Structures are given as C-alpha cells and as structure tokens.
mmCIF file of C-alpha atoms and ligand atoms in Angstrom:
data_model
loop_
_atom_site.group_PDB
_atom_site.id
_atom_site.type_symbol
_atom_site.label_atom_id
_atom_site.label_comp_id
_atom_site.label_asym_id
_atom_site.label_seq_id
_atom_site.Cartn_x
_atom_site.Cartn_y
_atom_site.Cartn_z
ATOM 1 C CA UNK A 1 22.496 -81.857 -37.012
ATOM 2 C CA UNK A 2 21.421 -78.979 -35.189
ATOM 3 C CA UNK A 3 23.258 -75.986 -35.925
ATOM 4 C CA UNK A 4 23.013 -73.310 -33.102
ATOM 5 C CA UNK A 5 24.191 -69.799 -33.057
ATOM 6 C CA UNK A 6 28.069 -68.426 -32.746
ATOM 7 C CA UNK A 7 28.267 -68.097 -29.214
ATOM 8 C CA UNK A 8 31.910 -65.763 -27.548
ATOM 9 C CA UNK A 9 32.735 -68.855 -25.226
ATOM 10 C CA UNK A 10 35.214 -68.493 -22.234
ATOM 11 C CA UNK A 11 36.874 -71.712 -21.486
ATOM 12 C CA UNK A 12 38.677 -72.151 -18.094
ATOM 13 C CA UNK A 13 40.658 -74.986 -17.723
ATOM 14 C CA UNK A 14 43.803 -75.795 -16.748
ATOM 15 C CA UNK A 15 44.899 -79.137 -18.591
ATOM 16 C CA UNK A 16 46.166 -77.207 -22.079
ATOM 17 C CA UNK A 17 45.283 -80.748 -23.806
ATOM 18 C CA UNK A 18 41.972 -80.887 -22.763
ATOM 19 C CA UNK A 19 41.834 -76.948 -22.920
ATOM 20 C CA UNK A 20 42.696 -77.023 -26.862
ATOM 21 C CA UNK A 21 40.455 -80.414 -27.269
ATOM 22 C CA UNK A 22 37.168 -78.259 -25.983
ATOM 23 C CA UNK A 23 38.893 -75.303 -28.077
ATOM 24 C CA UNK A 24 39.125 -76.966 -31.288
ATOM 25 C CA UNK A 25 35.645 -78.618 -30.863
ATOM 26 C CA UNK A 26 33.018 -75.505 -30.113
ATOM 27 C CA UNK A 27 35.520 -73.707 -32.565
ATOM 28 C CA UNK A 28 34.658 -76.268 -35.187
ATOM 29 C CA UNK A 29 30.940 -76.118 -33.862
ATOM 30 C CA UNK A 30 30.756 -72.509 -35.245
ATOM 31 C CA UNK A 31 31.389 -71.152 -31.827
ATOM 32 C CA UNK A 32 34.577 -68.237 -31.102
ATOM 33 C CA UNK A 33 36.684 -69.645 -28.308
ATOM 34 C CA UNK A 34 38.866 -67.619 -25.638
ATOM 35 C CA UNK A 35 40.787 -69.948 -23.004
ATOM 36 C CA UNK A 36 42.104 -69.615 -19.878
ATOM 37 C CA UNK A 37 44.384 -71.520 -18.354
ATOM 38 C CA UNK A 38 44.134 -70.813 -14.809
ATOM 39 C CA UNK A 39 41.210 -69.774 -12.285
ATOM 40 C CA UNK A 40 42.471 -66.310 -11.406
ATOM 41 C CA UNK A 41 43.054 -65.096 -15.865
ATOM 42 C CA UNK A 42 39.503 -66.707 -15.828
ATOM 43 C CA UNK A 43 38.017 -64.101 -13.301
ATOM 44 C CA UNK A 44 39.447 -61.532 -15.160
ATOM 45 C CA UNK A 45 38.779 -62.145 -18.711
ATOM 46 C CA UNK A 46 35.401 -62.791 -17.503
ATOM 47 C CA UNK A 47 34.192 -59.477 -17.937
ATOM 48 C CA UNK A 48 30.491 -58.461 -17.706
ATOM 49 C CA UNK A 49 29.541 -58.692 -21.884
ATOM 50 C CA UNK A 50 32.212 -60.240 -23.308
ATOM 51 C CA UNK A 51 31.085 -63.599 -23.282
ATOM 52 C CA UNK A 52 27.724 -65.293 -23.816
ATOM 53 C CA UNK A 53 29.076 -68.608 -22.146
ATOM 54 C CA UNK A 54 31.801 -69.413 -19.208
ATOM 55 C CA UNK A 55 32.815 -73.116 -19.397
ATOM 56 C CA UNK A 56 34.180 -73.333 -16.117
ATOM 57 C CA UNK A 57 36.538 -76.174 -14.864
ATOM 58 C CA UNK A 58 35.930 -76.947 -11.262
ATOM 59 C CA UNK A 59 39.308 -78.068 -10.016
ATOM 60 C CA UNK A 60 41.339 -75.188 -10.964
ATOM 61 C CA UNK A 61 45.166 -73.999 -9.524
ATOM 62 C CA UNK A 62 44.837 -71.179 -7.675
ATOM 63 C CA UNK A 63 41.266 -70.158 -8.063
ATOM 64 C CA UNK A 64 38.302 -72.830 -8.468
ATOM 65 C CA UNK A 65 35.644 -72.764 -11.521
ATOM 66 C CA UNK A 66 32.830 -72.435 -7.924
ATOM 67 C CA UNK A 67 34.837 -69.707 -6.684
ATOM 68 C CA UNK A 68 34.586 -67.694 -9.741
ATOM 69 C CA UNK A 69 31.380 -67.989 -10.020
ATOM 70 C CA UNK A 70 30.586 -67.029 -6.591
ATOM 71 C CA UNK A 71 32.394 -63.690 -7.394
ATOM 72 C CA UNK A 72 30.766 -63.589 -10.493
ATOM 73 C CA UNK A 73 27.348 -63.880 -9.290
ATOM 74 C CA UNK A 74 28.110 -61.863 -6.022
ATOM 75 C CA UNK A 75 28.807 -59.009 -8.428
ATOM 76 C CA UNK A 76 25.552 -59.683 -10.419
ATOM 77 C CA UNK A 77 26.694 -61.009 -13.751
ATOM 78 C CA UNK A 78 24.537 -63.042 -15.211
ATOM 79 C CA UNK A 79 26.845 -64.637 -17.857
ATOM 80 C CA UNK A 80 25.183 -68.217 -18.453
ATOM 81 C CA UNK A 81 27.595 -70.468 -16.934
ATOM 82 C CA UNK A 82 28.532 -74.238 -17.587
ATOM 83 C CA UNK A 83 30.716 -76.427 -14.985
ATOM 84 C CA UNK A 84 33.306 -78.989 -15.488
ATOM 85 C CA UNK A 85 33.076 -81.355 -12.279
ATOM 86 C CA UNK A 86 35.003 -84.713 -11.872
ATOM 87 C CA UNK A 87 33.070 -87.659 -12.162
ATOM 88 C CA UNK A 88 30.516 -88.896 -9.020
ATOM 89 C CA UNK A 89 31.936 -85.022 -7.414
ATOM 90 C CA UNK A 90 28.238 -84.781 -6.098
ATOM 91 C CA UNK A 91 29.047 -82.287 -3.943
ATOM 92 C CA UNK A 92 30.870 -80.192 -6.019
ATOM 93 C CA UNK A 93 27.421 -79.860 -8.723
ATOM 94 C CA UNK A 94 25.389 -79.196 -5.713
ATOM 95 C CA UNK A 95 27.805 -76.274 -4.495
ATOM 96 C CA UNK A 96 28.025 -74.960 -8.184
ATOM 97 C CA UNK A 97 24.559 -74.587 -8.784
ATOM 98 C CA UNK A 98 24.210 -73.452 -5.195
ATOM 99 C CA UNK A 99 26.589 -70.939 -5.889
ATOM 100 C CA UNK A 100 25.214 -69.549 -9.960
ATOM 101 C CA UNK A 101 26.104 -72.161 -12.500
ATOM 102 C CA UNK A 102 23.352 -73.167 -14.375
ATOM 103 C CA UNK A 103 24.219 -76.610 -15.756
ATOM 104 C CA UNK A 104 27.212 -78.948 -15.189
ATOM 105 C CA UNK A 105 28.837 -81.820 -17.123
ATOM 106 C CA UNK A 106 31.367 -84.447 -15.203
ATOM 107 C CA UNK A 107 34.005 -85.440 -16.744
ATOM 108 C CA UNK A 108 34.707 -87.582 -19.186
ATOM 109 C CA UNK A 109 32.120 -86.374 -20.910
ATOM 110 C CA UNK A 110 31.365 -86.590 -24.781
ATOM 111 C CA UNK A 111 31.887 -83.596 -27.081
ATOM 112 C CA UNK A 112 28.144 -84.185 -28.601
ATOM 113 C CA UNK A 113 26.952 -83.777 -25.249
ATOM 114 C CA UNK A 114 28.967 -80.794 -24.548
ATOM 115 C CA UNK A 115 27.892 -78.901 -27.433
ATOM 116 C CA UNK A 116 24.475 -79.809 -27.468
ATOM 117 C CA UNK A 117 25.131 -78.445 -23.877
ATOM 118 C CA UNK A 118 26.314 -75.176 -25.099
ATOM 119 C CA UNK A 119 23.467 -74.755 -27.589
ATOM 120 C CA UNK A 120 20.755 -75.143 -25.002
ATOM 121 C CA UNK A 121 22.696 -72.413 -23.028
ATOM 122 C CA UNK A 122 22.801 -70.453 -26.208
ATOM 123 C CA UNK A 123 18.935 -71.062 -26.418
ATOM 124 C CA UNK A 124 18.262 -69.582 -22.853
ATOM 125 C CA UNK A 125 20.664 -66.671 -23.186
ATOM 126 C CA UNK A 126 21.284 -64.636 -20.179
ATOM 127 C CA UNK A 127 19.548 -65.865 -16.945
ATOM 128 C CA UNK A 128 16.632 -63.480 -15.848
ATOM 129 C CA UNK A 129 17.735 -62.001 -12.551
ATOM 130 C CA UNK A 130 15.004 -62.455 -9.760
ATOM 131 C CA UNK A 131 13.902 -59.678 -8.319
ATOM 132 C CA UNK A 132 11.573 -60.088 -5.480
ATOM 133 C CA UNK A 133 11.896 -63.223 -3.088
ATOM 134 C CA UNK A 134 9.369 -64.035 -0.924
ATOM 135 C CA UNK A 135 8.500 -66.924 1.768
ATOM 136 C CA UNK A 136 6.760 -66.590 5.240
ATOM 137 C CA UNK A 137 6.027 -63.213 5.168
ATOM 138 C CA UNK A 138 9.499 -61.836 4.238
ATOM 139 C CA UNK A 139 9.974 -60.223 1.059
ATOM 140 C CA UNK A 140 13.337 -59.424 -0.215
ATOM 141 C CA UNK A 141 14.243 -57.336 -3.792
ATOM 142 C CA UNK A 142 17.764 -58.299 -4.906
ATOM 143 C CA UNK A 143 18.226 -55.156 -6.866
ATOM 144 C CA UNK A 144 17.320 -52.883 -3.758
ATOM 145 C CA UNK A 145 18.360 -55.205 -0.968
ATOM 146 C CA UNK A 146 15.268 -53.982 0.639
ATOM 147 C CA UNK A 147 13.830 -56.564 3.116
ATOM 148 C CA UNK A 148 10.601 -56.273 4.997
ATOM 149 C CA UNK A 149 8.717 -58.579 6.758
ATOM 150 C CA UNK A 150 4.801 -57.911 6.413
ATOM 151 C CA UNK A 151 4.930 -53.613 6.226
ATOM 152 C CA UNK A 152 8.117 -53.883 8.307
ATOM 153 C CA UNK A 153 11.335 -52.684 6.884
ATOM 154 C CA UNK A 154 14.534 -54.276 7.839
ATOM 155 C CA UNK A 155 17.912 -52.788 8.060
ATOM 156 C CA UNK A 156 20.517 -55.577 7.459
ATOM 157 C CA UNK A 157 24.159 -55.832 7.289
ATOM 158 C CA UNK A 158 26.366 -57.326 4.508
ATOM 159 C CA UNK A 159 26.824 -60.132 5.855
ATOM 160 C CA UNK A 160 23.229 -60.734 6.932
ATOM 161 C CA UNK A 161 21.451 -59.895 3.914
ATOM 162 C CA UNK A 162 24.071 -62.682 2.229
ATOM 163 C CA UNK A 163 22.519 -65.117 4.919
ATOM 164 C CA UNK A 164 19.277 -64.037 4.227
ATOM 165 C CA UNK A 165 18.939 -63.812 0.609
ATOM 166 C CA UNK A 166 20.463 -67.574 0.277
ATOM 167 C CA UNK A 167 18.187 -68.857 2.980
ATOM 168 C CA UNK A 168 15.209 -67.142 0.560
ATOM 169 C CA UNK A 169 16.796 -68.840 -2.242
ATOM 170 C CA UNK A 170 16.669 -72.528 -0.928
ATOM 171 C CA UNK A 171 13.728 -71.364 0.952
ATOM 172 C CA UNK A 172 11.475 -75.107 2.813
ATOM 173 C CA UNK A 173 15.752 -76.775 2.143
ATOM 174 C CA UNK A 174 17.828 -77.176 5.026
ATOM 175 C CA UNK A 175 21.154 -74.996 4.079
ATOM 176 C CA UNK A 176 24.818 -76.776 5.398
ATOM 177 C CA UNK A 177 26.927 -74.828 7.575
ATOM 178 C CA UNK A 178 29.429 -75.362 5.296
ATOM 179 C CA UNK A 179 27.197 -74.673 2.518
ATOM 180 C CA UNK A 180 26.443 -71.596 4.337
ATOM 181 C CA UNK A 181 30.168 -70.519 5.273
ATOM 182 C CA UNK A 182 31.381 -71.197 1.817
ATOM 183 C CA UNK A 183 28.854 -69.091 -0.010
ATOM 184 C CA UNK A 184 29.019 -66.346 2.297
ATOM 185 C CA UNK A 185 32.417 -66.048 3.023
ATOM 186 C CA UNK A 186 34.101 -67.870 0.130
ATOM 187 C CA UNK A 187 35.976 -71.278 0.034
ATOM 188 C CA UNK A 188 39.343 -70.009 1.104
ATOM 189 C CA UNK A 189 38.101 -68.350 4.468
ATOM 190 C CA UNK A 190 38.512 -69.800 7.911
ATOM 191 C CA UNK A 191 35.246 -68.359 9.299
ATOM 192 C CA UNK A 192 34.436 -70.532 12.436
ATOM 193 C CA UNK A 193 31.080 -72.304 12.565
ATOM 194 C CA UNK A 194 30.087 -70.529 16.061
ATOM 195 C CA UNK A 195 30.808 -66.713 13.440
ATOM 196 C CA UNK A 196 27.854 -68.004 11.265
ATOM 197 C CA UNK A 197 25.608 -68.964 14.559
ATOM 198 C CA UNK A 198 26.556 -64.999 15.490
ATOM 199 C CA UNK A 199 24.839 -63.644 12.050
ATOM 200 C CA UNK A 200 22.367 -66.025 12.495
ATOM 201 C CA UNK A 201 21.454 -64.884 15.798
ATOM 202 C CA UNK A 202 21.595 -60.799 15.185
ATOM 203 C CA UNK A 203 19.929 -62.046 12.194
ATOM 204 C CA UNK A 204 16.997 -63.668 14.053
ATOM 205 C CA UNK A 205 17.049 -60.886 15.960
ATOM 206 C CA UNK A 206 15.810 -58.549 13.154
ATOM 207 C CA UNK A 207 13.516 -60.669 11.027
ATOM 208 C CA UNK A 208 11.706 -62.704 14.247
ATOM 209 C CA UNK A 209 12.000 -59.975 17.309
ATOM 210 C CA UNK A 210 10.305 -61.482 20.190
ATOM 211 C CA UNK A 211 6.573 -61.815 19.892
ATOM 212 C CA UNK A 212 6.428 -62.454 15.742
ATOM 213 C CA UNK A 213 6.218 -66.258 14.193
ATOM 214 C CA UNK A 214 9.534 -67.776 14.164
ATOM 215 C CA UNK A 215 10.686 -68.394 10.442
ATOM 216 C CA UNK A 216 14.105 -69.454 10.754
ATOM 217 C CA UNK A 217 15.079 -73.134 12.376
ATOM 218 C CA UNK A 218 18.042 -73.950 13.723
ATOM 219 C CA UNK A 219 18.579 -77.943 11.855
ATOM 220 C CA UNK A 220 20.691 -79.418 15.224
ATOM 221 C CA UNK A 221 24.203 -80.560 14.080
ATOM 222 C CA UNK A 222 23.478 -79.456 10.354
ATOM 223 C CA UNK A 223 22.751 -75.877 9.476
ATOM 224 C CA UNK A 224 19.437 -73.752 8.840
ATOM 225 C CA UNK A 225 16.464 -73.816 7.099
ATOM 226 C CA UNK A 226 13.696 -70.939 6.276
ATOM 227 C CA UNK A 227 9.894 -71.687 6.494
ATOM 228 C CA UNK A 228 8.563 -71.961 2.415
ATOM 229 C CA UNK A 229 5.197 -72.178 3.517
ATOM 230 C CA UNK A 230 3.236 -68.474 3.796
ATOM 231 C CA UNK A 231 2.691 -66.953 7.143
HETATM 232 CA CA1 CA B 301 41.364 -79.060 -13.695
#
C-alpha cells in the first residue's frame, strides 16, 4: 500500500457517525484529524495554515461545505479542498469546483477511494494561485485586481471585478445566472436576476465602451459568456 504523508485534515460534516467513521479512517491512515460538526465551526476552524486538507460536506445545517468555500476562496486561501456531494448531485460538483474545491467524492463512497483521494491532495499541496488572466484582449492580475484591456486601465467596482474575474475564469463557457448570482453574491442572497443584468451592463460599459470589439455576450434566457479566443 501506498503510504502518503501525515496530512492536519479538517473534516466538516454533520452526521457524527459518518463524521467519526472518516475520523477514525484518515486517523488510522497516518493522517491528524480535527472535525466539525456544523458548516459555520467549519468556517472558523478553517483558518489560513492550520490545515493542509478541508474535507468538506456539501449539505451542511446552517452553512453549506460550497458556501465555505466560496468565503474561503473569496478571502484567498488556498487550503486544498475535497467535497462531499450526494450521489448523481451534478449540480452541486459543478458549483463546488466553480466555486474553489478541487476534487469531490459522492457519497457512498469507499474509504480506499477517499484516502487515496486525500493522498493525491497531499501530493499537489497547496493550489498555485493564478495570477494574470487573460482572454480577448483583457488582462486581469488577481493579486492587484488591476484590469486593462489592451494599454487601457480599468477602474472596477467590487462587485464588477467579481463578475469579471469569474467570466475570465470560465472564459469561451457560458456562465448561469444562477451560477453567476450564487458566486457573486452567495447562496443565501435574494439578488434579483435584472441586479446582475445592472453589473453586467455598467460592466460592459467599462471593458467594451462604444467603438471597441464586443467581448461579452449576452446567452438569451441563460446567462453570459466571455470571448476565449484573442482579439
Ligand atoms: Ca450532511
């Protein structure tokens, strides 16, 4: 067998059998095992260096394994995270790695698989934080925010760099609304669709101004997608 390195493991999950179960395996695997058992201890004892792996639960009272690592990633830690989705949850992987987790498992899964899991997360340590996006002439650094499209520099908002710098991210893939609204503004808002067409639209505003090559298109009764291709 494989034998991987002691990894400080964070498990959030809120069924204490299943909790101890995953406990009691990585702790036998070598591993040194903190639990949580709800979504918002999670967030907390999930500070920046503590932990080499979170082993998040999706479905979580109070706050959900995607919304932590929203926050988590929103406030640029880079903590190697595994999701816990229910079986055939498609949507829920595709949100979780939208939203930072780097690999997923459905439940029921088997512990082999799990801690081979955890050892190839162990083997890529801490993800590498992009610095510089780029598609159809926009650049974008995620450590400066700085956006500029060709020599231009744009000043963006908050909220309009978040559209922006997800739209870079999935840049050529058509982005949900939804997808959109809950990565922006978190699951628990109640943004209204027409708010995200208003960032979109002061957003256009800045990064195509009337006369430049438009790079953003509107998907009609879906969401938005960025050109890939260079200018
Ligand atoms: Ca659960």
């Amino acid at each position: 067998m494989e034998v991987g390195c002691p990894m400080r493991i964070l498990v959030v999950e809120d069924e204490p059998r299943m909790a101890e179960l995953i406990r009691q395996g990585l702790s036998e695997d070598g591993h040194v095992v903190t639990v949580a058992l709800n979504g918002v201890d999670g967030l907390a004892m999930a500070q920046p260096g503590v932990f080499d792996l979170l082993l998040l639960d999706v479905m979580l009272p109070g706050l959900s394994g995607l919304e932590i690592a929203r926050r988590l990633r929103a406030r640029r830690d880079r903590t190697p995270i595994l999701m816990l989705t229910a079986r055939d949850s498609t949507s829920d992987i595709v949100q979780g790695l939208d939203l930072g987790a780097d690999d997923y498992l459905t439940k029921p899964f088997s512990f082999d698989v799990l801690l081979a899991r955890v050892r190839a997360a162990g083997r890529r340590g801490p993800i590498a934080q992009p610095v510089w996006l780029s598609t159809a002439g926009l650049t974008l650094n995620q450590g400066t925010r700085e956006v500029r499209r060709g020599q231009r520099a744009i000043e963006l908002t908050r909220t309009e760099y978040a559209i922006l710098e997800l739209l870079m991210r999935h840049a050529g893939r058509v982005l949900t609304r939804e997808s959109l609204i809950e990565s922006v503004w978190g699951g628990d808002s109640d943004i209204e669709s027409n708010t995200l067409d208003v960032f979109v639209r002061l957003l256009r505003g800045k990064i195509e101004p009337a006369g430049e090559t438009r790079v953003l298109r509107t998907v009609r009764g879906v969401g938005y997608c960025l050109r890939a291709e260079s200018e």
